[in-house]
Tab-separated table of C-alpha atoms in Angstrom:
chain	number	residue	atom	x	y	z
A	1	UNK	CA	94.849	83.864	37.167
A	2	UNK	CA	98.514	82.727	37.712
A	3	UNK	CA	97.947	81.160	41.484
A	4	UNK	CA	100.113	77.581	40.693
A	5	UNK	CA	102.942	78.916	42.380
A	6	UNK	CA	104.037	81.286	45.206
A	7	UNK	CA	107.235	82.312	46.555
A	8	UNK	CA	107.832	80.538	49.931
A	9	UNK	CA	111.738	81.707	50.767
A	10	UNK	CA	114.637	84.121	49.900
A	11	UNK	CA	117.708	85.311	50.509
A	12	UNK	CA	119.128	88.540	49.901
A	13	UNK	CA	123.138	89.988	49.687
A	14	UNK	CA	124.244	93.182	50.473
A	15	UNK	CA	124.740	95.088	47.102
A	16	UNK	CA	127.663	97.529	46.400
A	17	UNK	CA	131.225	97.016	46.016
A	18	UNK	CA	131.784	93.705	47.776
A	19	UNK	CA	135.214	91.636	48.229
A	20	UNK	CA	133.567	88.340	46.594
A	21	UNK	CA	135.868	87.586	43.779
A	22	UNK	CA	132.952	86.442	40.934
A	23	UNK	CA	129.153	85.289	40.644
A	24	UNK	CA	130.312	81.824	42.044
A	25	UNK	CA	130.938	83.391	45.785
A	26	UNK	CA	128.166	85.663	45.494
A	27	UNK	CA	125.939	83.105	44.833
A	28	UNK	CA	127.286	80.774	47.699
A	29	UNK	CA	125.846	83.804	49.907
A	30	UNK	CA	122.127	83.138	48.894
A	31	UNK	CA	121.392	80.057	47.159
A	32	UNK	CA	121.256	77.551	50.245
A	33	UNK	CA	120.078	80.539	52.869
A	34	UNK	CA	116.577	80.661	50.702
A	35	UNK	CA	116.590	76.863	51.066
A	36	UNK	CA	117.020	77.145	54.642
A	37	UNK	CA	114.623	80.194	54.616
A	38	UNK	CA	111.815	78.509	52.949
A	39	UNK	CA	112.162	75.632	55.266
A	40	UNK	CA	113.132	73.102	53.130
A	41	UNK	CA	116.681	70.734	52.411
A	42	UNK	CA	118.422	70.927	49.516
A	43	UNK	CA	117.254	67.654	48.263
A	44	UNK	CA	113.733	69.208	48.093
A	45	UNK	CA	114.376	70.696	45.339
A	46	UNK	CA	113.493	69.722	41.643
A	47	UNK	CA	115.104	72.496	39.466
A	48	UNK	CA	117.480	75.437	39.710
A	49	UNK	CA	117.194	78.792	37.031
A	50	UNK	CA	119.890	80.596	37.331
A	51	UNK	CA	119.738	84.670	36.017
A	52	UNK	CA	123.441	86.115	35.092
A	53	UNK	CA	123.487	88.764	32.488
A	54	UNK	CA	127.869	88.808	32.192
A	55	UNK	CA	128.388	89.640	28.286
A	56	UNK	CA	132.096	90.292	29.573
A	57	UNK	CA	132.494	91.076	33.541
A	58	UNK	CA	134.195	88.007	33.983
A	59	UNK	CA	135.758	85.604	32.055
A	60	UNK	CA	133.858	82.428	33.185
A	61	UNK	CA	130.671	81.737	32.006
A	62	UNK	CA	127.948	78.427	32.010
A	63	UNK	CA	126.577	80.147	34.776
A	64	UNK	CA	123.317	77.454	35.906
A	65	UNK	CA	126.246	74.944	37.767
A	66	UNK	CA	127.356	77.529	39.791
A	67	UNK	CA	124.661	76.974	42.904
A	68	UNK	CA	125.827	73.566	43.377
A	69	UNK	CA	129.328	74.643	44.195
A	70	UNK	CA	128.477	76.004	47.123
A	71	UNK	CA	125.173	74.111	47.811
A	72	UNK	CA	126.649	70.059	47.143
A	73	UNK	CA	123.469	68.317	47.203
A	74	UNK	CA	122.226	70.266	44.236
A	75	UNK	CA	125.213	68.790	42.042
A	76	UNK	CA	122.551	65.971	40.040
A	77	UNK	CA	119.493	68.630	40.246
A	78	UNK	CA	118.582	70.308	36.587
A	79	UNK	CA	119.591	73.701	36.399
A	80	UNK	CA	119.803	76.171	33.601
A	81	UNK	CA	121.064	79.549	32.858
A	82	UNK	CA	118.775	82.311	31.538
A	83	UNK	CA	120.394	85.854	30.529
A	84	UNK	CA	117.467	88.753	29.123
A	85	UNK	CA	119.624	91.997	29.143
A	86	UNK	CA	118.428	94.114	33.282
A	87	UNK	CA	115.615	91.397	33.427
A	88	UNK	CA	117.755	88.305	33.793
A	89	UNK	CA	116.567	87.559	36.775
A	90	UNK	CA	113.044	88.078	36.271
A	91	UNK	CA	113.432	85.619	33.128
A	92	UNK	CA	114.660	83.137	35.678
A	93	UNK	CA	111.586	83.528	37.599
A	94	UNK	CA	109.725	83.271	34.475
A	95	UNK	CA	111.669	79.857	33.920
A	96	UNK	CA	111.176	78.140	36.874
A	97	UNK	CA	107.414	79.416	36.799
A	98	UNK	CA	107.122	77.641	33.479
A	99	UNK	CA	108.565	74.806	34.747
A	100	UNK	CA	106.488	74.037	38.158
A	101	UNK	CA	102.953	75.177	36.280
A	102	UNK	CA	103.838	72.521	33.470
A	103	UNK	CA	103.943	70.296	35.851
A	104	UNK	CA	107.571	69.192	35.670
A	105	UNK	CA	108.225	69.406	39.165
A	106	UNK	CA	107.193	71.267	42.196
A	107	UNK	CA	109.817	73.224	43.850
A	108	UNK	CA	112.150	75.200	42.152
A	109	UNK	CA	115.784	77.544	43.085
A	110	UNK	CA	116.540	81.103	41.501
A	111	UNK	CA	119.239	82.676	41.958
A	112	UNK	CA	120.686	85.745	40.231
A	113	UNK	CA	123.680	87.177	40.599
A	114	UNK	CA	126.394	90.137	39.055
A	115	UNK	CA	130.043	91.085	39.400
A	116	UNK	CA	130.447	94.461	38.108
A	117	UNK	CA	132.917	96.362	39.852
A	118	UNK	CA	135.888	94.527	38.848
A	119	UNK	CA	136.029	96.033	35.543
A	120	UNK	CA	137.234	99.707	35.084
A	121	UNK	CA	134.451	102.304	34.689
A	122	UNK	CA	134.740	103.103	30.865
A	123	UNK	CA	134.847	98.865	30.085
A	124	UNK	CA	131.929	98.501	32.362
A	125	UNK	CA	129.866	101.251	29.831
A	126	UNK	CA	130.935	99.352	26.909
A	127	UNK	CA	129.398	96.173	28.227
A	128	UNK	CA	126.587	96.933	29.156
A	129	UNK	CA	126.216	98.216	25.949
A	130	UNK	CA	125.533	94.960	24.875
A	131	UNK	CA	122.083	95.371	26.229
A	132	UNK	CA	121.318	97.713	23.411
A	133	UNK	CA	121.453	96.969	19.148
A	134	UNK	CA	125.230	97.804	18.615
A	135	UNK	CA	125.015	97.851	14.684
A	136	UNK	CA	123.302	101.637	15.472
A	137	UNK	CA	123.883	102.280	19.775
A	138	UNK	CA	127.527	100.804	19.933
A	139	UNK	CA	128.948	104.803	19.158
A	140	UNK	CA	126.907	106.334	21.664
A	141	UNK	CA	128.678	108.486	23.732
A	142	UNK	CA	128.311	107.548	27.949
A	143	UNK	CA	127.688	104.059	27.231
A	144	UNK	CA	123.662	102.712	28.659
A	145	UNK	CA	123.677	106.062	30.406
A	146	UNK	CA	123.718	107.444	26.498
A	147	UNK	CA	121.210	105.488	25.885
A	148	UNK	CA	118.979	106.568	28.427
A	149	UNK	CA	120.310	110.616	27.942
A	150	UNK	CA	119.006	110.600	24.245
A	151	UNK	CA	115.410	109.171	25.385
A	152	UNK	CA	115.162	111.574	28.098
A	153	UNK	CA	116.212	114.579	25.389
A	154	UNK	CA	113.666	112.995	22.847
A	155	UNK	CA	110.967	113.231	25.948
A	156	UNK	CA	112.005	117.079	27.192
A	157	UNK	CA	111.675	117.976	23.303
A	158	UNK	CA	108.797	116.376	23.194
A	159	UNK	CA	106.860	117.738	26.880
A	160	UNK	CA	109.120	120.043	28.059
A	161	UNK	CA	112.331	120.153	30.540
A	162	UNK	CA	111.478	117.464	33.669
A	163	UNK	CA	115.114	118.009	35.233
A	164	UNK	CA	113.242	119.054	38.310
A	165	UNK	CA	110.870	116.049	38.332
A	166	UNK	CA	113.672	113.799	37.514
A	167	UNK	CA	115.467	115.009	40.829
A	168	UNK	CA	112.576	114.397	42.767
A	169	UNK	CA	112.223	110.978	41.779
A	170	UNK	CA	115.828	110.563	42.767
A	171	UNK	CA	115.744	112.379	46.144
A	172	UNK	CA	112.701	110.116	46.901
A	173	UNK	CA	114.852	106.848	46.037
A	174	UNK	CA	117.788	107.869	48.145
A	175	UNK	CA	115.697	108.704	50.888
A	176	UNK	CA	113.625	105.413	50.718
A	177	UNK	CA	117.073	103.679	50.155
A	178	UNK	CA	118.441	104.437	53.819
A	179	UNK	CA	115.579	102.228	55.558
A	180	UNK	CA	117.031	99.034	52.786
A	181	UNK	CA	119.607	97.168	54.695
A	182	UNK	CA	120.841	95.613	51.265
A	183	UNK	CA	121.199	99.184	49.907
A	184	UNK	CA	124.298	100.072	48.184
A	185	UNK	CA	124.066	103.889	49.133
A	186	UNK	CA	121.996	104.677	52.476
A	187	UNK	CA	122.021	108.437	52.133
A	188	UNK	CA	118.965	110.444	51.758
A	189	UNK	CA	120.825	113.378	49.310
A	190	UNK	CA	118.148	115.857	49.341
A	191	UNK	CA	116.209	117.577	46.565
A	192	UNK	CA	118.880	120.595	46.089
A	193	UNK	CA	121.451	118.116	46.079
A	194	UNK	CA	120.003	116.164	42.973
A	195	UNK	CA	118.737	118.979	41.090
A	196	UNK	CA	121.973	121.139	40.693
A	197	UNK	CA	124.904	120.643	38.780
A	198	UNK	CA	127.876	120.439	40.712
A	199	UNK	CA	131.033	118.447	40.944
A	200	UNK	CA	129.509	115.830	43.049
A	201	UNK	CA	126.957	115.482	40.781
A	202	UNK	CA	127.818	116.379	37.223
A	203	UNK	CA	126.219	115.546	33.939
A	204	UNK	CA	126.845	112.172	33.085
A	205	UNK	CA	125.238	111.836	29.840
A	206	UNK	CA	122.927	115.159	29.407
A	207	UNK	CA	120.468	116.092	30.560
A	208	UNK	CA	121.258	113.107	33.375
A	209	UNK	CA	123.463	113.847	36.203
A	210	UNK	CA	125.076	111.214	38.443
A	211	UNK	CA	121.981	111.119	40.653
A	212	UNK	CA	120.042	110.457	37.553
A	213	UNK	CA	121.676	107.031	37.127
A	214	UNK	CA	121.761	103.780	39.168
A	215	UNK	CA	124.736	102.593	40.575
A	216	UNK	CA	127.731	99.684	39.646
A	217	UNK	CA	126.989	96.809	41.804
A	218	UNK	CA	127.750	93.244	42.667
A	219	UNK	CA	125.714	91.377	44.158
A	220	UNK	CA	123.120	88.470	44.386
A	221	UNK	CA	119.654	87.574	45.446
A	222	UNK	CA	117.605	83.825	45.096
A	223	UNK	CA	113.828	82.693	45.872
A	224	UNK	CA	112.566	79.336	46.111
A	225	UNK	CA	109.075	79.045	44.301
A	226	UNK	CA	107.072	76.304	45.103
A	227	UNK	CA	103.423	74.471	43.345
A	228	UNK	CA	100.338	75.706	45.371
A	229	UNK	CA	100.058	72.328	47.235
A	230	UNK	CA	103.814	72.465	48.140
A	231	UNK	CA	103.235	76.378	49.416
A	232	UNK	CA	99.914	75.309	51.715
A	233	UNK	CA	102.132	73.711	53.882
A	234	UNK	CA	104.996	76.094	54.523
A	235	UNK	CA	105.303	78.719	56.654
A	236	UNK	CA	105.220	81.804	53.908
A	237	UNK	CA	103.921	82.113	50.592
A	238	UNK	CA	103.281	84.859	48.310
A	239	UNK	CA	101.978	84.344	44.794
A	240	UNK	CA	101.441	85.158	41.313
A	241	UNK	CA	98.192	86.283	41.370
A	242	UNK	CA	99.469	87.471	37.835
A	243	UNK	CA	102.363	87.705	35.380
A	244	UNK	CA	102.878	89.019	32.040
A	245	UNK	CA	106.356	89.186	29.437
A	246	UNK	CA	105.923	91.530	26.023
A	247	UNK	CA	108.400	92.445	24.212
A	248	UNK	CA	109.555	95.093	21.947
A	249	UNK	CA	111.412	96.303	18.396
A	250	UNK	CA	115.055	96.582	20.122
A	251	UNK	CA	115.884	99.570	17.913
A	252	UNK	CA	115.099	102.222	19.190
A	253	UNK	CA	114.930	103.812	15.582
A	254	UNK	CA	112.344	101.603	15.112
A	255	UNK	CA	109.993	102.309	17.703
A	256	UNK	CA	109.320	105.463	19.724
A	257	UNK	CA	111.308	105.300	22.016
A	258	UNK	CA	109.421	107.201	24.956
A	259	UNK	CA	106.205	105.126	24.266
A	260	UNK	CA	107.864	102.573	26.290
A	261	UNK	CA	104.604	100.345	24.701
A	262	UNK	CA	106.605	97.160	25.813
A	263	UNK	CA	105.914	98.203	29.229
A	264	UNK	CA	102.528	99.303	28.713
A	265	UNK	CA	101.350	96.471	26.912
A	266	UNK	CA	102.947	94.404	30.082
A	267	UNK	CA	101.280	96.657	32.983
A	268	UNK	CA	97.434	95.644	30.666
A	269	UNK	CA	98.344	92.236	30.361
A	270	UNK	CA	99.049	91.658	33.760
A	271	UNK	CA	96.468	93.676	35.527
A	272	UNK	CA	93.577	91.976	33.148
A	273	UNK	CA	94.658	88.371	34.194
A	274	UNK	CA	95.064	89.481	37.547
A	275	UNK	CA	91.027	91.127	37.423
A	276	UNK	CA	92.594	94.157	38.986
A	277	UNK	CA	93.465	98.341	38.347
A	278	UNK	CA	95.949	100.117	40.226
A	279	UNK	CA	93.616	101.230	42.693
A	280	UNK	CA	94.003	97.712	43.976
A	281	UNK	CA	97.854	97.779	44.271
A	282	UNK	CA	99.266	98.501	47.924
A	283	UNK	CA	102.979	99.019	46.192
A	284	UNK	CA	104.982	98.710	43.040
A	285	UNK	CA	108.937	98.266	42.801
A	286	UNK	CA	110.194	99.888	39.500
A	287	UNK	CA	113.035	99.733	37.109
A	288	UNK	CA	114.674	102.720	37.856
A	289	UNK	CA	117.935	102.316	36.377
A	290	UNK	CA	117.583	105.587	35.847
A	291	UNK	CA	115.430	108.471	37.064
A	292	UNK	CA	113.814	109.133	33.231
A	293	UNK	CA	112.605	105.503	33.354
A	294	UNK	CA	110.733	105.629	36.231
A	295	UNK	CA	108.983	108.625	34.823
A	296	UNK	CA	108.701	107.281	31.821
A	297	UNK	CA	106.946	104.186	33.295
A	298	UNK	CA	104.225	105.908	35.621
A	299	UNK	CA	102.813	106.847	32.154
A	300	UNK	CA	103.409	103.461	30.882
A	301	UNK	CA	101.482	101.511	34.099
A	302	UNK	CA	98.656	104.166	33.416
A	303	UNK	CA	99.325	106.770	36.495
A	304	UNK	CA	99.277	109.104	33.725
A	305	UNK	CA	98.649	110.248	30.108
A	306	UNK	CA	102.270	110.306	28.239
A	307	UNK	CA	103.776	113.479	28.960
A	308	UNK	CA	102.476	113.969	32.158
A	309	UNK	CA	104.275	111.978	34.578
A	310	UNK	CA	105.386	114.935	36.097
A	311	UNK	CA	102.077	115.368	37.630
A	312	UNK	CA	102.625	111.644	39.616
A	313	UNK	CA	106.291	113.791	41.397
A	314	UNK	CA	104.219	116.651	42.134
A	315	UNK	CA	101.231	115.418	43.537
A	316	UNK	CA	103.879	112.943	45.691
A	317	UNK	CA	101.674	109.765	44.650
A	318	UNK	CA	104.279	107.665	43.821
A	319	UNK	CA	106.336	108.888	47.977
A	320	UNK	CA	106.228	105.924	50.501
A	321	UNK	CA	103.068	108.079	52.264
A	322	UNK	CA	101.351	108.237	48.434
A	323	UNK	CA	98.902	106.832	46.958
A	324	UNK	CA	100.477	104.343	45.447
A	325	UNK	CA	104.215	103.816	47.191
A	326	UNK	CA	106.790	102.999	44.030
A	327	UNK	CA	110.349	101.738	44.898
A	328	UNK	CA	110.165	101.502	48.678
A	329	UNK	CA	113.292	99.453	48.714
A	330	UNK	CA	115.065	102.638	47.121
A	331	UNK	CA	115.025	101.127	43.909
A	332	UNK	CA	117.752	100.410	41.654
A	333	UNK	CA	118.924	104.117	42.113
A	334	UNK	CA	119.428	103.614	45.660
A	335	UNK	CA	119.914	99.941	45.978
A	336	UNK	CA	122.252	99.283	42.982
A	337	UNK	CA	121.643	96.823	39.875
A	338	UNK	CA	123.767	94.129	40.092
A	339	UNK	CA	122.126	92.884	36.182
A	340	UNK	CA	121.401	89.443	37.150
A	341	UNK	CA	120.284	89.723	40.924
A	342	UNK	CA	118.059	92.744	40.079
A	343	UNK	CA	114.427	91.403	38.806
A	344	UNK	CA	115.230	88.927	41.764
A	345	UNK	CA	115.951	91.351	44.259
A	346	UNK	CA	112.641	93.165	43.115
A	347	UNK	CA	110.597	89.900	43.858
A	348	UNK	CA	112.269	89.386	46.906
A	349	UNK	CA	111.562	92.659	48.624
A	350	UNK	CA	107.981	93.144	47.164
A	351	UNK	CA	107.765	89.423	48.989
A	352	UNK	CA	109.248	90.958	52.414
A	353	UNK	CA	106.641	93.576	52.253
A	354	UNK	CA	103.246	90.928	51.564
A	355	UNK	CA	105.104	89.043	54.518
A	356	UNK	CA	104.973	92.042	57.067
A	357	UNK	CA	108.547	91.660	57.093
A	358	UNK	CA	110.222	94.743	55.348
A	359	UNK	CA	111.578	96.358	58.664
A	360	UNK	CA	111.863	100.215	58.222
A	361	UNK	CA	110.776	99.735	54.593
A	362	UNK	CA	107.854	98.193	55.540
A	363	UNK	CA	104.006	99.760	53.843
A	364	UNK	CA	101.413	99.322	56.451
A	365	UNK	CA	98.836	96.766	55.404
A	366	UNK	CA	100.610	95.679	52.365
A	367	UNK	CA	98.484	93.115	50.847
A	368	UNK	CA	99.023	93.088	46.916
A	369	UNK	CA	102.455	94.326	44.632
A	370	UNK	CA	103.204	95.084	41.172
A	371	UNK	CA	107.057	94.324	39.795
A	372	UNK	CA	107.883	95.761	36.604
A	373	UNK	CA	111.857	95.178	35.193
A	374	UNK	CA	112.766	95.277	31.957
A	375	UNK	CA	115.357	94.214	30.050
A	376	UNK	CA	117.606	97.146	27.526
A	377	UNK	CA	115.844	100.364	26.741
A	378	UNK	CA	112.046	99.009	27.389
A	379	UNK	CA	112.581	96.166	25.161
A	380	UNK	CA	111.558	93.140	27.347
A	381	UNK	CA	109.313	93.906	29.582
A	382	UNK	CA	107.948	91.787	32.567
A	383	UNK	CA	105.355	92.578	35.278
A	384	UNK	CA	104.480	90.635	38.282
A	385	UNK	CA	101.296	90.824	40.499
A	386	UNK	CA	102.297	89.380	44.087
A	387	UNK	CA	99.531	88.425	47.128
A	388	UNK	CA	100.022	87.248	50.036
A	389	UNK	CA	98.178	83.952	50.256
A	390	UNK	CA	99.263	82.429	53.591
């Protein structure tokens, strides 16, 4: 049982469009507010992990000095810069875990952060591109959201047409979305609305439609994690009861790519060490960067048999009044995935709801969460198990 460490602060940005010129501002916004949120000075810390994805939104890069620009006192504090494809930042958490349960030190600074709007749509595709195996993915046509259409055609070959479901899943996230005060879109769109074509919501890369895909964000999030003996005398802390990192074959020609086995093999590692099933979760936030993948990962964390995720929509376990609430927050398709801040962000508001603190997002009696983000098409794959411990 991972119980070393525990979360004891955060700080969260707004994500969307926003007018901060690069990761270096956005960054400024969080990294000394979950100091001050954990209750602790600057010179309490011991090590800073920074999670940036870039691979070409901006031109500047060495990414782990950029916290003590706007936080001074950090300038002679170790920091690095971790970068795993979406789950940057949950590699960063992974880091400074590492480092506080060796024993290196005892309080540690995430922060991860994205500027993605300042690049034109079509470049934007292209980079993120990087996230898949370019010497076969580079050509596909709609960029990640190509990606993403040929595993949800490989799945509706495989088990049928799950347009409808996927539009569920998406009219569930935009509804949950408008209660997230860091939401990029607050607008609860409607089943009708997500399930037809129309010019508001056209195909994007088929069979996904604009609804099916999460949004271009900036944006930044940070947590300070703290030793157990550290925690015990602060005023919040939520811990790793569990964690878990697999990866997979980044091919997808390699693998099946609708297996998402990465992800499963995560979900079993982390709920053995955690001596738990899913019965015992109160919530899960997912990596919905688009609607297939959420779908795709209900079967993967064992809600069902492959192929019949479908039955999770329809039987509305996975809505905020289900059995099991998944992506409260809105998700990535409501929220936005700035790369870097997103496995952070996840952390941060599965943390808000242990804490009793999630406002209008808030699951009654919240006492244990499950984080899953992943990095590229299912290829690294990390799950968290969060309690509440003071």
């Amino acid at each position: 049982m991972d119980s070393k460490a525990a979360i004891v602060g955060w700080a969260h940005s707004p994500f969307g469009k926003l007018e901060d010129a690069d990761t270096e501002a956005l960054m400024g916004r969080v990294a000394g507010a979950a100091i001050e949120h954990a209750g602790l000075s600057p010179q309490d810390v011991d090590s800073i992990h920074v999670g940036v994805f870039n691979a070409g939104f901006q031109k500047q890069d060495f990414q782990g000095a950029m916290p003590a620009l706007s936080v001074p006192e950090l300038t002679h504090v170790p920091a690095v810069r971790v970068e795993n494809a979406c789950a940057t930042g949950s590699a960063a958490i992974h880091s400074a875990l590492n480092y506080i349960e060796s024993g290196q030190g005892r309080i540690a600074l995430v922060v991860g952060a994205e500027k993605m709007t300042a690049k034109p749509t079509a470049e934007v595709g292209d980079i993120l591109l990087n996230a898949s195996y370019r010497k076969e993915e580079a050509d596909i046509e709609g960029g990640f959201a190509g990606v993403f259409g040929r595993i949800a055609q490989t799945y509706f070959q495989r088990y049928g047409d799950r347009s409808e479901e996927l539009a569920r899943i998406a009219a569930k996230n935009h509804k949950n979305g408008v209660s997230n005060p860091y939401a990029q879109m607050r607008k609860d769109f409607g089943f009708e609305f997500c399930n037809t074509i129309s010019e508001k919501n056209p195909y994007v890369a088929g069979p996904l439609r604009r609804t099916d895909c999460s949004l271009v964000s900036d944006g930044a999030a940070a947590l300070v994690i703290a030793s157990a003996d550290v925690a015990e005398t602060l005023g919040r802390a939520v811990a790793f009861r569990a964690r878990a990192h697999v990866n997979d074959i980044m091919p997808m020609s390699r693998r099946d790519p609708i297996a998402f086995e990465g992800a499963r093999r995560a979900w079993v590692k982390a709920l053995e060490k955690a001596g738990l099933t899913l019965d015992d979760l109160s919530l899960v936030e997912t990596h919905d960067c688009f609607t297939v993948a959420e779908l795709i990962e209900y079967e993967a964390m064992g809600l069902a048999k492959p192929g019949e995720g479908y039955k999770v929509v329809r039987e509305g376990i996975t809505e905020k009044t289900g059995k099991l609430p998944v992506n409260a927050s809105g998700g990535l398709k409501s929220k936005g995935h700035p790369i870097g801040a997103t496995g952070v962000s996840m952390h941060v508001l599965s943390a808000m709801q242990l804490m009793g603190e999630a406002g209008d997002m808030q699951i009654e009696g919240a006492k244990v969460a499950g984080v899953f983000n992943m990095g590229g098409a299912a290829v690294a794959n990390y799950v968290s198990i969060l309690e509440r411990v003071k």
